[in-house]
């Protein structure tokens, strides 16, 4: 009789197996782990991207080590009837995927064929004999997301929730639903109804799928004949599900109850937030509701608390740029501005900067709208206009709290900007953001807000402009030759005809060719030369030209080109977010 392995048995990683098979060296594994710390990629993706192993060599190593066949899941199609009897939690716990079933024999692909305890539990729970193949963790988890994500219980749940709505409200005439919804919102929706399992399960399915896929925003969008669930992934919106319009009131009201909103108010916008814990990690959801023609639409921003602990080294700064930025945040006083459009990662950079300098002997105070992440040792203030807490009034109060470092979520008006500048001139280090297209443009923006050039020149020490570009998918990246016009537009006319890297699309990246995002940056140091240009009210173009000559200044496009040449992103992606200057 085979002895069961214990839960405490040491786990063998893919890297360990590749080393034991002499496909990789321990030094290469260390290099991969260092690279992995600065990216969101798995160890398998890093190994493949760094060229230390191929898919074929990984498959061969796993087959040899476990003495079972390797199953390539990337192009394997599974009958939904085989998936259906297998609980998702069981599949994710033991990281296996059911493949096919013949009579009472179920063939599965599993990450760890030596986990006899897990295989025995799978056999007991499913009541059938198990045949084993092996696959990589990446492939299995992607397949689980693909099958359980796309074959969720949404269709069944909508039928169940429709029954609940009918029970509570009677038949709803589809032609007058919008009018009737108003009545239901105000008079008939009870919190007890919204706690019923089907409604809870429906929302949980939407939230958990979003977390698994790593989306940044969930949109519940009302249309004339349906309610759409859309996810924003890597900056791009895509439709995840279409639900019956009869669910409008029920689902939106459930979200509003969780978020602490007033479910009886459907004619005015509302804001709220709630928390969800998934697999030991806590996520905040920042919620906004808005009345529209067909009913209330809701957007939920997904805030992964682990992002609050992001390090500067993980954001995508090139080595030279990171040294320059580090020298700025090490200064005792001055204003550091982070610029870029909404969704360009400014808040993440601010938090990473505070994490870098945060310590028990420094008093850091922030004023934000809203507070997205909680930081240890940092006192964070939320804007509340109704209570009289604006950026300007909050900064005045903060300066009486003996701060060393002040972070202001955004410079929205001249009063806020001038108080922040005065704080810097009296010995404080001040971080803030502006919405401008480039670093030099922030100077003109402050002048347009009414701040005198001499105040800017004497207080601002550095300006960072940033964008987020989608990164090439490690699973489907191939060489290609971009069009000559694109290379000229990006400033690479001397590279026409040269091969670069780009993802071609696969299941892992939803056939987009991209997975994850990478930051591109430009950093303008306000040195003596730039100060004199500010005092003379020179244009941003003149300031950039001078900075290129005297401080090795790189524009957003130039930094993007560096990342294109390293294979991290594509020419098209850099051109889509930045313009050559």
Coordinates of C-alpha atoms in Angstrom, one line a residue:
X1 CA 0.0 0.0 0.0
X2 CA 1.3 3.4 -1.0
X3 CA 1.8 5.8 2.0
X4 CA 0.0 9.1 1.8
X5 CA 2.2 12.1 1.8
X6 CA 1.6 14.6 4.5
X7 CA 0.5 18.2 4.2
X8 CA 3.8 19.4 5.6
X9 CA 5.9 17.6 3.0
X10 CA 8.3 20.1 1.3
X11 CA 7.0 21.3 -2.1
X12 CA 9.2 20.9 -5.1
X13 CA 9.1 24.0 -7.4
X14 CA 9.5 24.0 -11.2
X15 CA 12.8 25.8 -10.8
X16 CA 14.0 23.0 -8.4
X17 CA 13.1 20.4 -11.1
X18 CA 14.8 22.2 -13.9
X19 CA 18.0 22.5 -11.7
X20 CA 17.8 18.7 -10.9
X21 CA 17.5 18.0 -14.6
X22 CA 20.5 20.2 -15.3
X23 CA 18.4 22.4 -17.6
X24 CA 19.1 25.5 -15.4
X25 CA 21.8 26.4 -12.9
X26 CA 21.2 27.7 -9.4
X27 CA 22.6 31.0 -10.5
X28 CA 20.1 31.3 -13.3
X29 CA 17.3 30.5 -10.8
X30 CA 18.5 33.3 -8.6
X31 CA 18.5 35.7 -11.6
X32 CA 14.9 34.7 -12.4
X33 CA 13.8 35.3 -8.8
X34 CA 15.4 38.8 -8.8
X35 CA 13.7 39.5 -12.1
X36 CA 10.4 38.2 -10.7
X37 CA 10.5 40.6 -7.8
X38 CA 10.3 43.6 -10.2
X39 CA 7.4 42.2 -12.3
X40 CA 4.0 40.5 -11.9
X41 CA 5.1 37.5 -13.9
X42 CA 5.3 34.0 -12.5
X43 CA 8.6 32.1 -12.2
X44 CA 7.7 30.1 -15.3
X45 CA 7.0 33.2 -17.4
X46 CA 10.3 34.7 -16.2
X47 CA 12.3 31.5 -17.1
X48 CA 10.8 31.5 -20.6
X49 CA 11.3 35.2 -21.2
X50 CA 14.9 35.1 -20.1
X51 CA 15.5 32.1 -22.4
X52 CA 16.8 29.7 -19.7
X53 CA 14.4 27.0 -20.8
X54 CA 11.8 26.4 -23.5
X55 CA 8.3 25.0 -23.3
X56 CA 9.6 21.7 -24.6
X57 CA 12.4 21.4 -22.1
X58 CA 10.1 22.2 -19.3
X59 CA 7.7 19.5 -20.5
X60 CA 10.5 17.0 -20.8
X61 CA 11.8 17.8 -17.3
X62 CA 8.4 17.4 -15.7
X63 CA 7.7 14.1 -17.5
X64 CA 11.1 12.7 -16.4
X65 CA 10.9 13.9 -12.8
X66 CA 7.3 12.7 -12.1
X67 CA 7.4 9.7 -14.6
X68 CA 3.9 10.6 -15.9
X69 CA 2.9 12.2 -19.3
X70 CA 3.1 16.0 -19.7
X71 CA -0.2 17.6 -20.9
X72 CA 0.0 20.9 -22.8
X73 CA -3.2 22.7 -21.8
X74 CA -2.7 25.7 -24.0
X75 CA -4.5 24.1 -26.9
X76 CA -6.5 21.5 -25.1
X77 CA -10.3 21.8 -25.2
X78 CA -12.3 20.2 -22.4
X79 CA -15.9 19.1 -22.5
X80 CA -17.9 21.3 -20.0
X81 CA -19.7 18.2 -18.9
X82 CA -16.4 16.9 -17.5
X83 CA -15.8 20.2 -15.6
X84 CA -19.2 20.6 -14.2
X85 CA -19.1 17.9 -11.4
X86 CA -15.7 19.1 -10.1
X87 CA -16.0 21.8 -7.4
X88 CA -13.9 24.8 -8.3
X89 CA -12.6 25.1 -4.7
X90 CA -11.3 21.5 -4.9
X91 CA -9.6 22.1 -8.3
X92 CA -7.9 25.2 -7.1
X93 CA -6.9 23.7 -3.7
X94 CA -5.0 20.9 -5.3
X95 CA -4.2 22.7 -8.6
X96 CA -5.6 20.2 -11.0
X97 CA -7.8 20.2 -14.1
X98 CA -10.2 17.4 -15.1
X99 CA -9.5 16.4 -18.8
X100 CA -11.8 13.6 -19.8
X101 CA -13.8 10.7 -18.3
X102 CA -14.2 7.2 -19.5
X103 CA -16.7 5.1 -17.5
X104 CA -15.4 5.6 -13.9
X105 CA -11.9 6.7 -14.8
X106 CA -11.2 10.5 -14.7
X107 CA -8.0 11.7 -16.3
X108 CA -6.6 14.9 -14.7
X109 CA -3.6 17.1 -15.1
X110 CA -2.1 18.2 -11.8
X111 CA 0.8 20.4 -10.7
X112 CA 2.2 18.0 -8.2
X113 CA 1.6 14.3 -9.1
X114 CA 3.5 13.3 -5.9
X115 CA 0.9 14.9 -3.7
X116 CA -0.7 11.5 -2.9
X117 CA -2.8 13.1 -0.1
X118 CA -4.4 15.5 -2.5
X119 CA -5.0 12.8 -5.2
X120 CA -6.6 10.5 -2.6
X121 CA -9.0 13.4 -1.6
X122 CA -9.8 14.1 -5.2
X123 CA -10.6 10.4 -5.7
X124 CA -12.8 10.3 -2.6
X125 CA -14.6 13.6 -3.3
X126 CA -15.4 12.7 -7.0
X127 CA -16.0 9.0 -6.4
X128 CA -14.0 7.7 -9.3
X129 CA -10.5 6.3 -10.2
X130 CA -7.9 8.9 -11.2
X131 CA -5.4 8.8 -14.0
X132 CA -2.6 11.3 -13.7
X133 CA -0.8 13.6 -16.1
X134 CA 1.4 16.7 -15.2
X135 CA 1.3 20.3 -16.3
X136 CA 2.8 23.5 -15.2
X137 CA 1.1 25.6 -12.5
X138 CA 0.7 28.5 -15.0
X139 CA -1.1 26.4 -17.5
X140 CA -3.4 24.8 -15.0
X141 CA -4.3 28.1 -13.2
X142 CA -5.0 29.7 -16.6
X143 CA -7.2 26.8 -17.6
X144 CA -9.1 27.0 -14.3
X145 CA -9.7 30.7 -14.9
X146 CA -10.7 30.0 -18.4
X147 CA -13.2 27.3 -17.7
X148 CA -14.6 28.3 -14.3
X149 CA -14.5 31.9 -15.3
X150 CA -16.5 31.4 -18.4
X151 CA -18.7 28.6 -17.1
X152 CA -19.7 30.3 -13.9
X153 CA -23.1 29.9 -12.4
X154 CA -24.2 33.2 -13.8
X155 CA -26.8 31.8 -16.1
X156 CA -28.3 29.6 -13.4
X157 CA -28.1 32.4 -10.9
X158 CA -30.0 34.8 -13.0
X159 CA -32.9 32.3 -13.2
X160 CA -32.8 31.8 -9.4
X161 CA -32.7 35.6 -8.7
X162 CA -35.5 36.1 -11.2
X163 CA -37.5 33.8 -9.1
X164 CA -36.7 35.8 -6.0
X165 CA -37.7 39.1 -7.7
X166 CA -40.9 37.5 -8.8
X167 CA -41.6 36.2 -5.3
X168 CA -41.0 39.6 -3.8
X169 CA -42.6 41.9 -6.4
X170 CA -44.8 39.7 -8.6
X171 CA -44.5 39.7 -12.4
X172 CA -42.6 42.7 -13.8
X173 CA -43.8 44.1 -17.1
X174 CA -40.7 44.4 -19.3
X175 CA -42.0 47.5 -21.0
X176 CA -42.5 49.5 -17.8
X177 CA -39.5 48.1 -15.8
X178 CA -37.7 51.4 -15.5
X179 CA -40.7 53.1 -14.0
X180 CA -41.4 50.2 -11.7
X181 CA -37.8 50.0 -10.6
X182 CA -38.2 53.5 -9.0
X183 CA -41.0 52.2 -6.9
X184 CA -39.2 49.0 -6.0
X185 CA -36.1 50.9 -5.0
X186 CA -38.0 53.2 -2.7
X187 CA -40.5 51.0 -1.2
X188 CA -40.1 47.2 -1.6
X189 CA -36.4 46.2 -1.6
X190 CA -35.5 44.9 1.8
X191 CA -32.0 44.2 3.1
X192 CA -33.2 40.7 4.1
X193 CA -34.0 40.0 0.5
X194 CA -30.6 41.3 -0.6
X195 CA -28.9 38.8 1.9
X196 CA -30.5 35.8 0.1
X197 CA -27.9 33.3 -1.1
X198 CA -28.5 33.7 -4.9
X199 CA -28.0 37.4 -4.9
X200 CA -24.9 37.1 -2.7
X201 CA -23.6 34.3 -4.9
X202 CA -24.1 36.3 -8.0
X203 CA -22.2 39.3 -6.8
X204 CA -19.5 37.1 -5.3
X205 CA -19.0 35.4 -8.6
X206 CA -18.6 38.7 -10.3
X207 CA -16.1 40.0 -7.7
X208 CA -14.1 36.8 -7.4
X209 CA -13.7 36.4 -11.2
X210 CA -12.5 40.0 -11.4
X211 CA -9.9 39.4 -8.7
X212 CA -8.7 36.2 -10.4
X213 CA -8.3 38.0 -13.7
X214 CA -6.5 40.9 -12.0
X215 CA -8.9 43.6 -13.3
X216 CA -8.7 47.2 -12.0
X217 CA -12.4 48.1 -12.4
X218 CA -15.8 46.4 -12.6
X219 CA -18.6 48.2 -14.6
X220 CA -22.2 47.3 -14.0
X221 CA -23.7 49.0 -17.1
X222 CA -27.4 49.4 -17.8
X223 CA -28.6 49.0 -21.4
X224 CA -32.2 49.0 -22.8
X225 CA -32.5 45.2 -22.9
X226 CA -29.8 43.9 -20.6
X227 CA -27.4 44.7 -17.8
X228 CA -23.7 44.3 -18.8
X229 CA -20.8 43.3 -16.6
X230 CA -17.6 44.8 -18.0
X231 CA -14.0 44.5 -16.7
X232 CA -11.1 46.8 -17.2
X233 CA -7.9 44.8 -17.6
X234 CA -4.6 46.4 -18.4
X235 CA -6.4 49.6 -19.2
X236 CA -8.8 48.1 -21.7
X237 CA -12.5 47.4 -21.1
X238 CA -14.1 44.1 -22.2
X239 CA -17.5 42.6 -21.7
X240 CA -17.5 39.7 -19.2
X241 CA -21.3 38.9 -19.0
X242 CA -24.7 40.0 -20.1
X243 CA -27.4 39.7 -17.4
X244 CA -31.2 40.0 -17.7
X245 CA -32.4 43.5 -17.1
X246 CA -34.8 42.2 -14.4
X247 CA -31.7 42.0 -12.1
X248 CA -31.0 45.7 -12.2
X249 CA -32.6 46.6 -8.9
X250 CA -31.6 43.5 -7.0
X251 CA -27.9 43.4 -7.9
X252 CA -27.3 47.2 -7.7
X253 CA -29.1 47.4 -4.4
X254 CA -27.0 44.5 -3.0
X255 CA -23.9 46.4 -4.0
X256 CA -25.2 49.6 -2.3
X257 CA -26.0 47.8 0.9
X258 CA -22.5 46.4 1.0
X259 CA -21.0 49.8 0.3
X260 CA -23.0 51.7 3.0
X261 CA -25.1 53.6 0.4
X262 CA -28.7 54.5 0.7
X263 CA -30.7 51.9 -1.3
X264 CA -33.8 54.2 -1.3
X265 CA -31.9 56.9 -3.2
X266 CA -31.6 56.1 -6.9
X267 CA -31.8 59.6 -8.4
X268 CA -28.5 61.0 -7.2
X269 CA -24.9 59.7 -7.5
X270 CA -23.5 58.0 -4.4
X271 CA -20.0 56.8 -3.3
X272 CA -19.1 54.0 -0.9
X273 CA -16.7 51.2 -0.3
X274 CA -16.5 47.6 1.1
X275 CA -13.9 44.9 1.7
X276 CA -13.6 41.3 0.4
X277 CA -11.1 38.7 1.6
X278 CA -10.0 36.1 -1.0
X279 CA -7.4 33.4 -0.4
X280 CA -6.0 35.2 2.5
X281 CA -5.6 38.6 0.7
X282 CA -7.8 41.6 1.4
X283 CA -9.2 43.7 -1.3
X284 CA -11.0 47.1 -1.0
X285 CA -13.7 48.0 -3.5
X286 CA -14.3 51.7 -4.0
X287 CA -17.8 52.1 -5.4
X288 CA -19.6 54.8 -7.4
X289 CA -23.2 54.7 -8.5
X290 CA -24.7 57.0 -11.2
X291 CA -28.4 57.3 -12.4
X292 CA -28.7 56.7 -16.1
X293 CA -31.6 56.5 -18.6
X294 CA -32.0 52.7 -18.1
X295 CA -31.3 52.6 -14.3
X296 CA -28.3 53.0 -12.0
X297 CA -24.9 52.1 -13.3
X298 CA -22.1 51.1 -10.9
X299 CA -18.3 51.2 -11.2
X300 CA -16.2 49.3 -8.6
X301 CA -12.5 50.1 -8.4
X302 CA -10.6 47.0 -7.2
X303 CA -7.9 48.0 -4.7
X304 CA -5.4 45.2 -3.9
X305 CA -3.9 46.1 -0.5
X306 CA -0.6 44.4 -1.5
X307 CA -0.2 47.3 -4.0
X308 CA 0.2 49.7 -1.1
X309 CA 3.5 47.9 -0.3
X310 CA 4.8 48.3 -3.8
X311 CA 8.5 49.3 -4.0
X312 CA 10.0 51.8 -6.4
X313 CA 12.1 49.1 -7.9
X314 CA 8.9 47.3 -9.0
X315 CA 7.4 50.2 -11.0
X316 CA 9.5 50.0 -14.1
X317 CA 12.0 52.9 -13.6
X318 CA 15.1 52.3 -15.6
X319 CA 18.3 52.1 -13.6
X320 CA 19.4 55.6 -14.3
X321 CA 16.0 57.1 -13.8
X322 CA 15.6 55.3 -10.5
X323 CA 18.8 56.8 -9.2
X324 CA 17.7 60.3 -10.2
X325 CA 14.3 59.9 -8.5
X326 CA 15.8 58.3 -5.4
X327 CA 18.1 61.4 -5.0
X328 CA 15.0 63.6 -5.2
X329 CA 13.0 61.9 -2.5
X330 CA 16.1 61.8 -0.2
X331 CA 16.1 65.6 -0.1
X332 CA 14.8 67.2 3.2
X333 CA 12.5 69.7 1.5
X334 CA 11.0 70.8 -1.8
X335 CA 8.0 69.9 -4.0
X336 CA 8.0 66.7 -6.1
X337 CA 5.3 66.5 -8.7
X338 CA 4.0 63.3 -10.3
X339 CA 2.1 64.1 -13.6
X340 CA 0.0 62.2 -16.0
X341 CA -3.6 61.5 -17.0
X342 CA -6.1 59.5 -14.9
X343 CA -5.1 55.9 -14.7
X344 CA -1.4 56.4 -15.4
X345 CA -0.3 55.1 -12.0
X346 CA 0.4 58.3 -10.2
X347 CA -1.0 57.2 -6.9
X348 CA 1.0 54.0 -7.0
X349 CA 4.2 56.0 -7.5
X350 CA 3.3 58.3 -4.6
X351 CA 2.7 55.4 -2.2
X352 CA 5.9 53.6 -3.4
X353 CA 7.8 56.8 -2.7
X354 CA 6.3 57.1 0.8
X355 CA 7.1 53.5 1.5
X356 CA 10.7 54.1 0.5
X357 CA 11.2 56.9 3.0
X358 CA 8.7 55.8 5.7
X359 CA 10.1 55.0 9.1
X360 CA 9.1 55.5 12.8
X361 CA 11.3 58.6 13.1
X362 CA 9.6 60.5 10.3
X363 CA 6.2 62.1 10.6
X364 CA 4.3 61.6 7.2
X365 CA 0.8 63.1 6.8
X366 CA -1.3 62.8 3.7
X367 CA -4.5 64.5 2.4
X368 CA -6.3 62.5 -0.2
X369 CA -9.5 62.2 -2.1
X370 CA -10.2 59.4 -1.5
X371 CA -7.7 57.5 0.7
X372 CA -7.1 54.4 -1.5
X373 CA -4.6 52.4 0.6
X374 CA -3.8 52.4 4.3
X375 CA -0.1 52.9 5.2
X376 CA 1.6 52.1 8.5
X377 CA 3.1 55.0 10.4
X378 CA 1.4 57.4 8.0
X379 CA -1.5 59.6 9.1
X380 CA -3.9 59.9 6.2
X381 CA -6.7 62.5 5.9
X382 CA -9.8 62.1 3.7
X383 CA -11.2 65.1 1.9
X384 CA -14.8 65.9 3.0
X385 CA -16.1 69.0 1.4
X386 CA -19.4 68.8 3.3
X387 CA -17.5 68.9 6.6
X388 CA -15.3 71.8 5.4
X389 CA -12.2 69.6 4.8
X390 CA -10.8 70.7 1.4
X391 CA -7.2 70.2 0.2
X392 CA -6.4 73.8 1.2
X393 CA -7.9 73.7 4.7
X394 CA -6.5 70.2 5.4
X395 CA -3.0 71.3 4.4
X396 CA -3.2 74.3 6.8
X397 CA -4.2 71.9 9.6
X398 CA -1.5 69.4 8.7
X399 CA 1.2 72.0 8.9
X400 CA 0.3 72.5 12.6
X401 CA 0.8 68.8 13.2
X402 CA 4.6 69.0 12.9
X403 CA 5.1 66.9 9.7
X404 CA 8.3 66.1 8.0
X405 CA 6.7 64.9 4.8
X406 CA 3.3 65.9 3.3
X407 CA 1.6 64.2 0.5
X408 CA -1.2 66.0 -1.3
X409 CA -3.4 63.9 -3.5
X410 CA -3.8 66.5 -6.2
X411 CA -3.1 70.3 -6.7
X412 CA -6.5 71.3 -7.9
X413 CA -6.4 75.1 -7.5
X414 CA -4.0 78.0 -6.9
X415 CA -4.7 78.1 -3.1
X416 CA -3.7 74.5 -2.7
X417 CA -0.6 74.9 -4.8
X418 CA 0.6 78.1 -3.0
X419 CA 0.1 76.5 0.4
X420 CA 2.0 73.4 -0.7
X421 CA 4.8 75.6 -2.1
X422 CA 5.0 77.6 1.1
X423 CA 5.2 74.3 3.1
X424 CA 8.2 73.3 0.9
X425 CA 9.9 76.6 1.4
X426 CA 9.5 76.2 5.2
X427 CA 11.4 72.9 5.3
X428 CA 8.9 70.2 4.4
X429 CA 9.2 67.6 1.6
X430 CA 5.9 67.8 -0.3
X431 CA 4.6 65.2 -2.8
X432 CA 1.6 65.9 -5.1
X433 CA 0.1 65.3 -8.6
X434 CA -1.0 67.3 -11.6
X435 CA -2.8 66.4 -14.7
X436 CA -0.4 67.4 -17.5
X437 CA 1.0 65.6 -20.6
X438 CA 4.6 65.9 -19.7
X439 CA 7.0 66.9 -17.0
X440 CA 7.8 70.4 -18.3
X441 CA 4.1 71.1 -18.9
X442 CA 3.6 71.0 -15.1
X443 CA 5.5 74.3 -14.8
X444 CA 3.1 76.1 -17.2
X445 CA 0.2 74.5 -15.5
X446 CA 1.2 76.0 -12.1
X447 CA 1.8 79.4 -13.8
X448 CA -1.7 79.2 -15.4
X449 CA -3.1 78.4 -11.9
X450 CA -1.7 81.8 -10.8
X451 CA 1.5 80.6 -9.0
X452 CA 4.4 83.1 -9.5
X453 CA 7.4 81.7 -11.4
X454 CA 9.8 82.7 -8.6
X455 CA 7.8 80.5 -6.2
X456 CA 7.9 77.5 -8.5
X457 CA 11.7 78.0 -9.2
X458 CA 12.5 78.2 -5.5
X459 CA 10.4 75.2 -4.3
X460 CA 9.9 72.6 -7.0
X461 CA 12.9 70.2 -7.0
X462 CA 11.7 67.6 -9.5
X463 CA 8.8 66.6 -11.8
X464 CA 8.0 63.1 -13.0
X465 CA 5.7 62.4 -15.9
X466 CA 4.5 58.8 -16.4
X467 CA 2.3 56.5 -18.4
X468 CA 1.4 52.8 -18.2
X469 CA 2.0 50.7 -21.3
X470 CA 0.8 47.1 -21.7
X471 CA 3.6 44.5 -21.4
X472 CA 4.2 41.8 -24.0
X473 CA 2.7 38.5 -23.1
X474 CA 5.5 36.1 -22.0
X475 CA 3.6 33.1 -23.5
X476 CA 3.1 34.3 -27.1
X477 CA 5.8 37.0 -27.7
X478 CA 7.4 36.6 -31.2
X479 CA 9.8 38.6 -33.3
X480 CA 8.3 41.0 -35.9
X481 CA 9.3 43.9 -38.0
X482 CA 7.3 47.1 -37.4
X483 CA 6.2 49.4 -40.2
X484 CA 8.7 52.0 -41.1
X485 CA 6.3 54.9 -40.4
X486 CA 5.8 53.7 -36.8
X487 CA 9.6 53.5 -36.2
X488 CA 10.0 57.0 -37.6
X489 CA 7.2 58.3 -35.4
X490 CA 8.9 56.8 -32.3
X491 CA 12.3 58.1 -33.2
X492 CA 13.8 54.9 -34.5
X493 CA 14.2 55.7 -38.2
X494 CA 17.7 54.2 -38.2
X495 CA 16.1 50.9 -37.1
X496 CA 13.8 50.4 -40.0
X497 CA 13.8 46.7 -41.0
X498 CA 15.0 45.6 -37.5
X499 CA 13.1 42.9 -35.6
X500 CA 11.4 43.7 -32.3
X501 CA 9.1 41.7 -30.0
X502 CA 5.4 41.6 -29.8
X503 CA 2.7 39.2 -28.4
X504 CA 0.6 37.6 -31.1
X505 CA -2.2 36.6 -28.8
X506 CA -3.1 33.4 -26.8
X507 CA -5.5 32.2 -24.2
X508 CA -3.3 33.5 -21.3
X509 CA -3.6 37.1 -22.6
X510 CA -7.2 36.9 -23.9
X511 CA -5.7 37.0 -27.5
X512 CA -4.5 40.6 -27.0
X513 CA -0.7 39.9 -27.1
X514 CA -0.3 41.8 -23.8
X515 CA -0.3 40.8 -20.2
X516 CA 0.3 43.3 -17.3
X517 CA 1.6 46.8 -17.6
X518 CA 4.9 48.5 -17.4
X519 CA 5.6 52.1 -16.4
X520 CA 7.4 54.6 -18.7
X521 CA 8.8 57.8 -17.1
X522 CA 10.5 61.1 -17.7
X523 CA 12.1 62.9 -14.8
X524 CA 12.9 66.6 -15.0
X525 CA 15.3 67.8 -12.2
X526 CA 14.8 71.5 -11.4
X527 CA 18.5 72.5 -11.3
X528 CA 20.0 76.0 -11.6
X529 CA 19.6 76.1 -15.4
X530 CA 16.0 75.0 -15.3
X531 CA 15.3 77.5 -12.5
X532 CA 16.5 80.4 -14.7
X533 CA 14.3 79.2 -17.6
X534 CA 11.3 79.1 -15.2
X535 CA 12.0 82.6 -14.1
X536 CA 12.2 83.7 -17.7
X537 CA 8.9 82.0 -18.4
X538 CA 10.4 79.9 -21.1
X539 CA 8.2 77.4 -23.0
X540 CA 8.2 73.6 -22.1
X541 CA 9.8 72.9 -25.4
X542 CA 12.8 75.1 -24.5
X543 CA 13.1 73.6 -21.0
X544 CA 13.0 70.0 -22.5
X545 CA 15.7 70.9 -25.1
X546 CA 17.9 72.3 -22.4
X547 CA 17.4 69.4 -20.0
X548 CA 18.4 66.9 -22.8
X549 CA 21.7 68.8 -23.2
X550 CA 22.6 69.3 -19.5
X551 CA 21.0 66.5 -17.4
X552 CA 20.6 63.4 -19.7
X553 CA 16.9 64.0 -19.7
X554 CA 14.8 61.2 -21.3
X555 CA 11.3 61.9 -22.6
X556 CA 8.5 59.4 -22.2
X557 CA 9.0 58.1 -25.7
X558 CA 12.7 57.7 -25.2
X559 CA 12.1 55.6 -22.0
X560 CA 9.4 53.7 -24.0
X561 CA 12.0 53.0 -26.7
X562 CA 14.3 51.5 -24.1
X563 CA 11.6 49.1 -23.0
X564 CA 10.7 48.3 -26.6
X565 CA 14.4 47.4 -27.3
X566 CA 14.4 45.2 -24.2
X567 CA 11.3 43.3 -25.4
X568 CA 9.1 44.5 -22.6
X569 CA 6.5 46.1 -24.8
X570 CA 5.8 46.9 -28.5
X571 CA 6.3 49.9 -30.7
X572 CA 2.5 50.3 -31.2
X573 CA 1.9 50.3 -27.5
X574 CA 4.4 53.1 -26.8
X575 CA 3.0 55.2 -29.7
X576 CA -0.5 54.7 -28.3
X577 CA 0.3 56.6 -25.0
X578 CA 3.1 58.9 -25.9
X579 CA 4.2 61.2 -28.8
X580 CA 7.8 61.6 -29.9
X581 CA 9.3 65.1 -29.3

